[in-house]
Amino acid sequence: DSGVTQTPKHLITATGQRVTLRCSPRSGDLSVYWYQQSLDQGLQFLIQYYNGEERAKGNILERFSAQQFPDLHSELNLSSLELGDSALYFCASSAQANYGYTFGSGTRLTVV
Amino acid sequence: GNSVTQMEGPVTLSEEAFLTINCTYTATGYPSLFWYVQYPGEGLQLLLKATKADDKGSNKGFEATYRKETTSFHLEKGSVQVSDSAVYFCAPTFPLDTGKLIFGQGTTLQVKP
């Protein structure tokens, strides 16, 4: 157990639907990062939060949004889902950038 | 801009062979450097890190040295095992860029008995 908890582990949904992925960071970590891993695109940075505030945005689609709550857990919302959104979505947390990240085990999203 | 280039795979080796996976970066400033490993069906795990020039990170027999002059952080292991079969990611984090990790494309290592 890495200390970063992601739920659900697997999600199958239809095109056009909306889903929410949840991440609880390791205790004490203020930063949360979301990454998308697909076969053809590798690991793509989506968004970073630090202590409740958005810190950086990467290649995140407008259909996607995220937030970090006062208890530091984070949610990634994916809407109007398309087949191409099928991927592994990882959450990671860190206390400081040069300490490295701790990753969760990921949510595998399949859009059918 | 900040970027990372990683040796393409797959890399196939016999058990006990020597491993090198090349990683170079371009950066404004001096990044901290990390190698992550992803075993089949799992998330990413931090393998080793180095935060300043000439630092050597090591773990589980793997080593990498922060080479500022060549902007490189090559991963090495003297004798690989079947259990080392995984995908390896080089990932700098750039202190002037919020600290997010930028991942290389990953190198798949397959070790045969």
PDB file of C-alpha atoms in Angstrom:
ATOM      1  CA  ASP A   1       0.000   0.000   0.000  1.00  0.00           C
ATOM      2  CA  SER A   2       1.597   3.244  -1.195  1.00  0.00           C
ATOM      3  CA  GLY A   3      -0.553   5.459   1.007  1.00  0.00           C
ATOM      4  CA  VAL A   4      -2.317   7.042  -1.968  1.00  0.00           C
ATOM      5  CA  THR A   5      -5.805   5.626  -2.437  1.00  0.00           C
ATOM      6  CA  GLN A   6      -7.687   5.785  -5.710  1.00  0.00           C
ATOM      7  CA  THR A   7     -11.261   4.692  -6.260  1.00  0.00           C
ATOM      8  CA  PRO A   8     -12.727   3.022  -8.130  1.00  0.00           C
ATOM      9  CA  LYS A   9     -10.102   0.653  -9.528  1.00  0.00           C
ATOM     10  CA  HIS A  10     -12.112  -0.087 -12.634  1.00  0.00           C
ATOM     11  CA  LEU A  11     -14.869   1.819 -14.363  1.00  0.00           C
ATOM     12  CA  ILE A  12     -16.799   0.913 -17.486  1.00  0.00           C
ATOM     13  CA  THR A  13     -19.158   3.488 -18.884  1.00  0.00           C
ATOM     14  CA  ALA A  14     -20.810   4.533 -22.123  1.00  0.00           C
ATOM     15  CA  THR A  15     -19.891   7.372 -24.437  1.00  0.00           C
ATOM     16  CA  GLY A  16     -21.428  10.676 -23.442  1.00  0.00           C
ATOM     17  CA  GLN A  17     -21.513   9.825 -19.764  1.00  0.00           C
ATOM     18  CA  ARG A  18     -19.826  11.553 -16.838  1.00  0.00           C
ATOM     19  CA  VAL A  19     -17.660   9.913 -14.177  1.00  0.00           C
ATOM     20  CA  THR A  20     -15.811  11.009 -11.064  1.00  0.00           C
ATOM     21  CA  LEU A  21     -12.487   9.555 -10.001  1.00  0.00           C
ATOM     22  CA  ARG A  22     -11.374   9.981  -6.420  1.00  0.00           C
ATOM     23  CA  CYS A  23      -7.949  10.250  -4.851  1.00  0.00           C
ATOM     24  CA  SER A  24      -6.867  10.416  -1.226  1.00  0.00           C
ATOM     25  CA  PRO A  25      -3.260  11.554  -0.914  1.00  0.00           C
ATOM     26  CA  ARG A  26      -0.671  10.172   1.450  1.00  0.00           C
ATOM     27  CA  SER A  27      -1.020  11.606   4.921  1.00  0.00           C
ATOM     28  CA  GLY A  28       0.700  14.981   5.167  1.00  0.00           C
ATOM     29  CA  ASP A  29       1.116  15.506   1.416  1.00  0.00           C
ATOM     30  CA  LEU A  30      -0.379  18.785   0.248  1.00  0.00           C
ATOM     31  CA  SER A  31       0.180  18.368  -3.489  1.00  0.00           C
ATOM     32  CA  VAL A  32      -1.956  16.151  -5.689  1.00  0.00           C
ATOM     33  CA  TYR A  33      -1.253  15.434  -9.345  1.00  0.00           C
ATOM     34  CA  TRP A  34      -3.377  13.709 -11.941  1.00  0.00           C
ATOM     35  CA  TYR A  35      -1.918  11.826 -14.895  1.00  0.00           C
ATOM     36  CA  GLN A  36      -3.463   9.972 -17.802  1.00  0.00           C
ATOM     37  CA  GLN A  37      -1.691   6.909 -19.150  1.00  0.00           C
ATOM     38  CA  SER A  38      -2.658   5.567 -22.533  1.00  0.00           C
ATOM     39  CA  LEU A  39      -0.797   3.239 -24.875  1.00  0.00           C
ATOM     40  CA  ASP A  40      -0.219   5.800 -27.582  1.00  0.00           C
ATOM     41  CA  GLN A  41       0.355   8.927 -25.457  1.00  0.00           C
ATOM     42  CA  GLY A  42       2.340   7.626 -22.534  1.00  0.00           C
ATOM     43  CA  LEU A  43       1.990   9.430 -19.207  1.00  0.00           C
ATOM     44  CA  GLN A  44       0.399  12.830 -19.681  1.00  0.00           C
ATOM     45  CA  PHE A  45       0.231  15.379 -16.900  1.00  0.00           C
ATOM     46  CA  LEU A  46      -3.301  16.677 -16.456  1.00  0.00           C
ATOM     47  CA  ILE A  47      -3.442  18.952 -13.427  1.00  0.00           C
ATOM     48  CA  GLN A  48      -1.833  19.748 -10.084  1.00  0.00           C
ATOM     49  CA  TYR A  49      -3.350  21.003  -6.866  1.00  0.00           C
ATOM     50  CA  TYR A  50      -1.589  22.312  -3.819  1.00  0.00           C
ATOM     51  CA  ASN A  51      -3.482  22.681  -0.555  1.00  0.00           C
ATOM     52  CA  GLY A  52      -6.791  23.188  -2.294  1.00  0.00           C
ATOM     53  CA  GLU A  53      -5.650  25.484  -5.062  1.00  0.00           C
ATOM     54  CA  GLU A  54      -4.917  24.721  -8.674  1.00  0.00           C
ATOM     55  CA  ARG A  55      -1.176  25.010  -9.259  1.00  0.00           C
ATOM     56  CA  ALA A  56      -0.560  23.870 -12.800  1.00  0.00           C
ATOM     57  CA  LYS A  57      -2.497  22.633 -15.780  1.00  0.00           C
ATOM     58  CA  GLY A  58      -1.212  20.291 -18.430  1.00  0.00           C
ATOM     59  CA  ASN A  59      -2.923  18.630 -21.338  1.00  0.00           C
ATOM     60  CA  ILE A  60      -6.331  18.546 -19.706  1.00  0.00           C
ATOM     61  CA  LEU A  61      -9.367  18.689 -21.941  1.00  0.00           C
ATOM     62  CA  GLU A  62     -12.122  21.215 -21.286  1.00  0.00           C
ATOM     63  CA  ARG A  63     -14.469  18.269 -20.685  1.00  0.00           C
ATOM     64  CA  PHE A  64     -12.325  17.345 -17.696  1.00  0.00           C
ATOM     65  CA  SER A  65     -12.172  19.186 -14.408  1.00  0.00           C
ATOM     66  CA  ALA A  66     -10.744  18.574 -10.974  1.00  0.00           C
ATOM     67  CA  GLN A  67     -10.747  19.936  -7.478  1.00  0.00           C
ATOM     68  CA  GLN A  68      -9.043  19.407  -4.168  1.00  0.00           C
ATOM     69  CA  PHE A  69     -11.148  19.570  -1.038  1.00  0.00           C
ATOM     70  CA  PRO A  70     -10.259  20.943   2.424  1.00  0.00           C
ATOM     71  CA  ASP A  71      -9.437  17.432   3.628  1.00  0.00           C
ATOM     72  CA  LEU A  72      -6.975  17.301   0.700  1.00  0.00           C
ATOM     73  CA  HIS A  73      -8.663  14.525  -1.220  1.00  0.00           C
ATOM     74  CA  SER A  74      -9.120  15.258  -4.887  1.00  0.00           C
ATOM     75  CA  GLU A  75     -11.647  14.377  -7.542  1.00  0.00           C
ATOM     76  CA  LEU A  76     -11.225  14.273 -11.293  1.00  0.00           C
ATOM     77  CA  ASN A  77     -14.439  14.727 -13.234  1.00  0.00           C
ATOM     78  CA  LEU A  78     -14.628  13.489 -16.805  1.00  0.00           C
ATOM     79  CA  SER A  79     -17.704  14.390 -18.833  1.00  0.00           C
ATOM     80  CA  SER A  80     -19.087  13.801 -22.322  1.00  0.00           C
ATOM     81  CA  LEU A  81     -16.868  10.760 -22.447  1.00  0.00           C
ATOM     82  CA  GLU A  82     -15.464   9.546 -25.729  1.00  0.00           C
ATOM     83  CA  LEU A  83     -13.911   6.235 -26.692  1.00  0.00           C
ATOM     84  CA  GLY A  84     -10.501   7.921 -26.730  1.00  0.00           C
ATOM     85  CA  ASP A  85     -10.783   8.770 -23.046  1.00  0.00           C
ATOM     86  CA  SER A  86     -10.271   5.115 -22.196  1.00  0.00           C
ATOM     87  CA  ALA A  87      -7.042   5.024 -20.220  1.00  0.00           C
ATOM     88  CA  LEU A  88      -5.462   4.542 -16.839  1.00  0.00           C
ATOM     89  CA  TYR A  89      -5.787   7.598 -14.639  1.00  0.00           C
ATOM     90  CA  PHE A  90      -3.218   7.960 -11.903  1.00  0.00           C
ATOM     91  CA  CYS A  91      -3.178  10.226  -8.935  1.00  0.00           C
ATOM     92  CA  ALA A  92       0.048  11.032  -7.120  1.00  0.00           C
ATOM     93  CA  SER A  93       0.883  13.080  -4.073  1.00  0.00           C
ATOM     94  CA  SER A  94       4.000  14.706  -2.711  1.00  0.00           C
ATOM     95  CA  ALA A  95       5.150  16.770   0.230  1.00  0.00           C
ATOM     96  CA  GLN A  96       7.799  18.571  -1.790  1.00  0.00           C
ATOM     97  CA  ALA A  97       8.733  18.359  -5.447  1.00  0.00           C
ATOM     98  CA  ASN A  98      12.247  17.069  -4.912  1.00  0.00           C
ATOM     99  CA  TYR A  99      11.047  14.285  -2.619  1.00  0.00           C
ATOM    100  CA  GLY A 100       9.387  12.519  -5.519  1.00  0.00           C
ATOM    101  CA  TYR A 101       5.816  11.451  -5.871  1.00  0.00           C
ATOM    102  CA  THR A 102       3.852   8.576  -4.396  1.00  0.00           C
ATOM    103  CA  PHE A 103       1.437   7.111  -6.898  1.00  0.00           C
ATOM    104  CA  GLY A 104      -1.862   5.423  -6.386  1.00  0.00           C
ATOM    105  CA  SER A 105      -2.649   2.185  -8.164  1.00  0.00           C
ATOM    106  CA  GLY A 106      -4.801   3.970 -10.724  1.00  0.00           C
ATOM    107  CA  THR A 107      -8.329   3.861 -12.090  1.00  0.00           C
ATOM    108  CA  ARG A 108      -8.786   1.997 -15.333  1.00  0.00           C
ATOM    109  CA  LEU A 109     -11.517   3.732 -17.320  1.00  0.00           C
ATOM    110  CA  THR A 110     -13.098   1.959 -20.252  1.00  0.00           C
ATOM    111  CA  VAL A 111     -15.539   3.895 -22.404  1.00  0.00           C
ATOM    112  CA  VAL A 112     -17.734   1.718 -24.598  1.00  0.00           C
TER     113      VAL A 112
ATOM    114  CA  GLY B   1      11.282  24.413 -22.835  1.00  0.00           C
ATOM    115  CA  ASN B   2      11.704  21.651 -20.293  1.00  0.00           C
ATOM    116  CA  SER B   3      11.648  18.157 -21.742  1.00  0.00           C
ATOM    117  CA  VAL B   4      13.002  14.641 -21.339  1.00  0.00           C
ATOM    118  CA  THR B   5      14.069  12.047 -23.888  1.00  0.00           C
ATOM    119  CA  GLN B   6      14.327   8.424 -22.970  1.00  0.00           C
ATOM    120  CA  MET B   7      15.781   5.471 -24.788  1.00  0.00           C
ATOM    121  CA  GLU B   8      13.202   3.628 -26.804  1.00  0.00           C
ATOM    122  CA  GLY B   9      12.357   0.075 -26.024  1.00  0.00           C
ATOM    123  CA  PRO B  10      11.634  -2.656 -25.755  1.00  0.00           C
ATOM    124  CA  VAL B  11      14.896  -3.834 -24.299  1.00  0.00           C
ATOM    125  CA  THR B  12      15.286  -7.596 -24.080  1.00  0.00           C
ATOM    126  CA  LEU B  13      18.113  -9.037 -22.001  1.00  0.00           C
ATOM    127  CA  SER B  14      19.134 -12.357 -20.590  1.00  0.00           C
ATOM    128  CA  GLU B  15      19.292 -12.806 -16.850  1.00  0.00           C
ATOM    129  CA  GLU B  16      22.528 -11.437 -15.306  1.00  0.00           C
ATOM    130  CA  ALA B  17      23.172  -9.123 -18.262  1.00  0.00           C
ATOM    131  CA  PHE B  18      24.171  -5.483 -17.802  1.00  0.00           C
ATOM    132  CA  LEU B  19      21.455  -2.897 -18.251  1.00  0.00           C
ATOM    133  CA  THR B  20      21.658   0.715 -19.404  1.00  0.00           C
ATOM    134  CA  ILE B  21      18.626   2.849 -20.166  1.00  0.00           C
ATOM    135  CA  ASN B  22      19.544   6.300 -21.435  1.00  0.00           C
ATOM    136  CA  CYS B  23      17.782   9.464 -20.333  1.00  0.00           C
ATOM    137  CA  THR B  24      18.592  13.048 -21.257  1.00  0.00           C
ATOM    138  CA  TYR B  25      16.769  16.249 -20.485  1.00  0.00           C
ATOM    139  CA  THR B  26      16.640  19.871 -21.510  1.00  0.00           C
ATOM    140  CA  ALA B  27      15.926  22.365 -18.807  1.00  0.00           C
ATOM    141  CA  THR B  28      15.896  25.911 -17.666  1.00  0.00           C
ATOM    142  CA  GLY B  29      17.553  25.640 -14.299  1.00  0.00           C
ATOM    143  CA  TYR B  30      18.524  22.475 -12.484  1.00  0.00           C
ATOM    144  CA  PRO B  31      15.922  19.786 -12.106  1.00  0.00           C
ATOM    145  CA  SER B  32      15.667  17.020  -9.574  1.00  0.00           C
ATOM    146  CA  LEU B  33      15.836  13.701 -11.399  1.00  0.00           C
ATOM    147  CA  PHE B  34      13.883  10.530 -10.788  1.00  0.00           C
ATOM    148  CA  TRP B  35      13.485   7.039 -12.158  1.00  0.00           C
ATOM    149  CA  TYR B  36      10.143   5.331 -11.674  1.00  0.00           C
ATOM    150  CA  VAL B  37       9.269   1.715 -12.352  1.00  0.00           C
ATOM    151  CA  GLN B  38       5.904   0.256 -13.306  1.00  0.00           C
ATOM    152  CA  TYR B  39       5.471  -3.475 -12.893  1.00  0.00           C
ATOM    153  CA  PRO B  40       2.737  -5.164 -14.941  1.00  0.00           C
ATOM    154  CA  GLY B  41      -0.721  -4.192 -13.734  1.00  0.00           C
ATOM    155  CA  GLU B  42       0.551  -1.824 -11.083  1.00  0.00           C
ATOM    156  CA  GLY B  43       1.079   1.877 -10.493  1.00  0.00           C
ATOM    157  CA  LEU B  44       4.384   3.679 -10.620  1.00  0.00           C
ATOM    158  CA  GLN B  45       6.929   3.311  -7.857  1.00  0.00           C
ATOM    159  CA  LEU B  46       9.833   5.597  -7.155  1.00  0.00           C
ATOM    160  CA  LEU B  47      13.017   3.668  -7.912  1.00  0.00           C
ATOM    161  CA  LEU B  48      15.713   6.240  -7.212  1.00  0.00           C
ATOM    162  CA  LYS B  49      16.427   9.929  -7.308  1.00  0.00           C
ATOM    163  CA  ALA B  50      19.159  12.553  -7.408  1.00  0.00           C
ATOM    164  CA  THR B  51      18.625  16.188  -6.588  1.00  0.00           C
ATOM    165  CA  LYS B  52      21.904  17.854  -7.528  1.00  0.00           C
ATOM    166  CA  ALA B  53      24.809  17.502  -9.920  1.00  0.00           C
ATOM    167  CA  ASP B  54      27.059  14.456  -9.400  1.00  0.00           C
ATOM    168  CA  ASP B  55      24.616  12.872  -6.958  1.00  0.00           C
ATOM    169  CA  LYS B  56      24.194   9.149  -7.448  1.00  0.00           C
ATOM    170  CA  GLY B  57      20.824   7.597  -6.707  1.00  0.00           C
ATOM    171  CA  SER B  58      20.674   3.882  -6.005  1.00  0.00           C
ATOM    172  CA  ASN B  59      18.135   1.261  -5.029  1.00  0.00           C
ATOM    173  CA  LYS B  60      17.667  -2.498  -5.553  1.00  0.00           C
ATOM    174  CA  GLY B  61      20.960  -2.705  -7.465  1.00  0.00           C
ATOM    175  CA  PHE B  62      19.989   0.091  -9.859  1.00  0.00           C
ATOM    176  CA  GLU B  63      22.074   3.264 -10.074  1.00  0.00           C
ATOM    177  CA  ALA B  64      21.925   6.577 -11.906  1.00  0.00           C
ATOM    178  CA  THR B  65      24.240   9.589 -11.707  1.00  0.00           C
ATOM    179  CA  TYR B  66      23.128  13.188 -12.229  1.00  0.00           C
ATOM    180  CA  ARG B  67      25.403  14.481 -14.998  1.00  0.00           C
ATOM    181  CA  LYS B  68      24.905  18.210 -15.386  1.00  0.00           C
ATOM    182  CA  GLU B  69      27.491  18.576 -18.159  1.00  0.00           C
ATOM    183  CA  THR B  70      25.699  16.084 -20.405  1.00  0.00           C
ATOM    184  CA  THR B  71      22.194  16.709 -18.960  1.00  0.00           C
ATOM    185  CA  SER B  72      21.771  12.988 -18.498  1.00  0.00           C
ATOM    186  CA  PHE B  73      20.573  10.525 -15.873  1.00  0.00           C
ATOM    187  CA  HIS B  74      21.162   7.067 -17.314  1.00  0.00           C
ATOM    188  CA  LEU B  75      19.862   4.062 -15.396  1.00  0.00           C
ATOM    189  CA  GLU B  76      22.201   1.099 -14.912  1.00  0.00           C
ATOM    190  CA  LYS B  77      22.181  -2.280 -13.264  1.00  0.00           C
ATOM    191  CA  GLY B  78      25.055  -4.701 -13.295  1.00  0.00           C
ATOM    192  CA  SER B  79      23.063  -7.936 -13.332  1.00  0.00           C
ATOM    193  CA  VAL B  80      19.364  -7.960 -14.168  1.00  0.00           C
ATOM    194  CA  GLN B  81      16.881 -10.529 -12.945  1.00  0.00           C
ATOM    195  CA  VAL B  82      13.628 -11.776 -14.440  1.00  0.00           C
ATOM    196  CA  SER B  83      11.821  -9.884 -11.690  1.00  0.00           C
ATOM    197  CA  ASP B  84      13.201  -6.606 -13.076  1.00  0.00           C
ATOM    198  CA  SER B  85      10.936  -6.935 -16.106  1.00  0.00           C
ATOM    199  CA  ALA B  86       8.877  -3.749 -16.063  1.00  0.00           C
ATOM    200  CA  VAL B  87       8.515  -0.337 -17.670  1.00  0.00           C
ATOM    201  CA  TYR B  88      11.023   2.279 -16.530  1.00  0.00           C
ATOM    202  CA  PHE B  89      10.324   6.003 -16.657  1.00  0.00           C
ATOM    203  CA  CYS B  90      12.795   8.831 -16.396  1.00  0.00           C
ATOM    204  CA  ALA B  91      11.169  11.907 -14.891  1.00  0.00           C
ATOM    205  CA  PRO B  92      12.738  15.247 -14.083  1.00  0.00           C
ATOM    206  CA  THR B  93      10.938  17.790 -12.017  1.00  0.00           C
ATOM    207  CA  PHE B  94      11.680  21.395 -12.728  1.00  0.00           C
ATOM    208  CA  PRO B  95      11.685  23.686  -9.712  1.00  0.00           C
ATOM    209  CA  LEU B  96      10.792  26.706 -11.823  1.00  0.00           C
ATOM    210  CA  ASP B  97       7.806  24.858 -13.250  1.00  0.00           C
ATOM    211  CA  THR B  98       5.666  24.103 -10.164  1.00  0.00           C
ATOM    212  CA  GLY B  99       7.501  20.891  -9.453  1.00  0.00           C
ATOM    213  CA  LYS B 100       5.381  18.660 -11.650  1.00  0.00           C
ATOM    214  CA  LEU B 101       7.091  15.611 -13.059  1.00  0.00           C
ATOM    215  CA  ILE B 102       7.537  15.345 -16.792  1.00  0.00           C
ATOM    216  CA  PHE B 103       7.769  11.709 -17.820  1.00  0.00           C
ATOM    217  CA  GLY B 104       9.778  10.195 -20.592  1.00  0.00           C
ATOM    218  CA  GLN B 105       7.966   7.811 -22.877  1.00  0.00           C
ATOM    219  CA  GLY B 106       8.994   4.784 -20.827  1.00  0.00           C
ATOM    220  CA  THR B 107      11.277   1.899 -21.672  1.00  0.00           C
ATOM    221  CA  THR B 108       9.981  -1.637 -21.465  1.00  0.00           C
ATOM    222  CA  LEU B 109      12.515  -4.093 -20.122  1.00  0.00           C
ATOM    223  CA  GLN B 110      12.023  -7.801 -20.584  1.00  0.00           C
ATOM    224  CA  VAL B 111      14.484 -10.132 -18.900  1.00  0.00           C
ATOM    225  CA  LYS B 112      14.560 -13.734 -20.081  1.00  0.00           C
ATOM    226  CA  PRO B 113      15.779 -16.623 -17.916  1.00  0.00           C
TER     227      PRO B 113
END
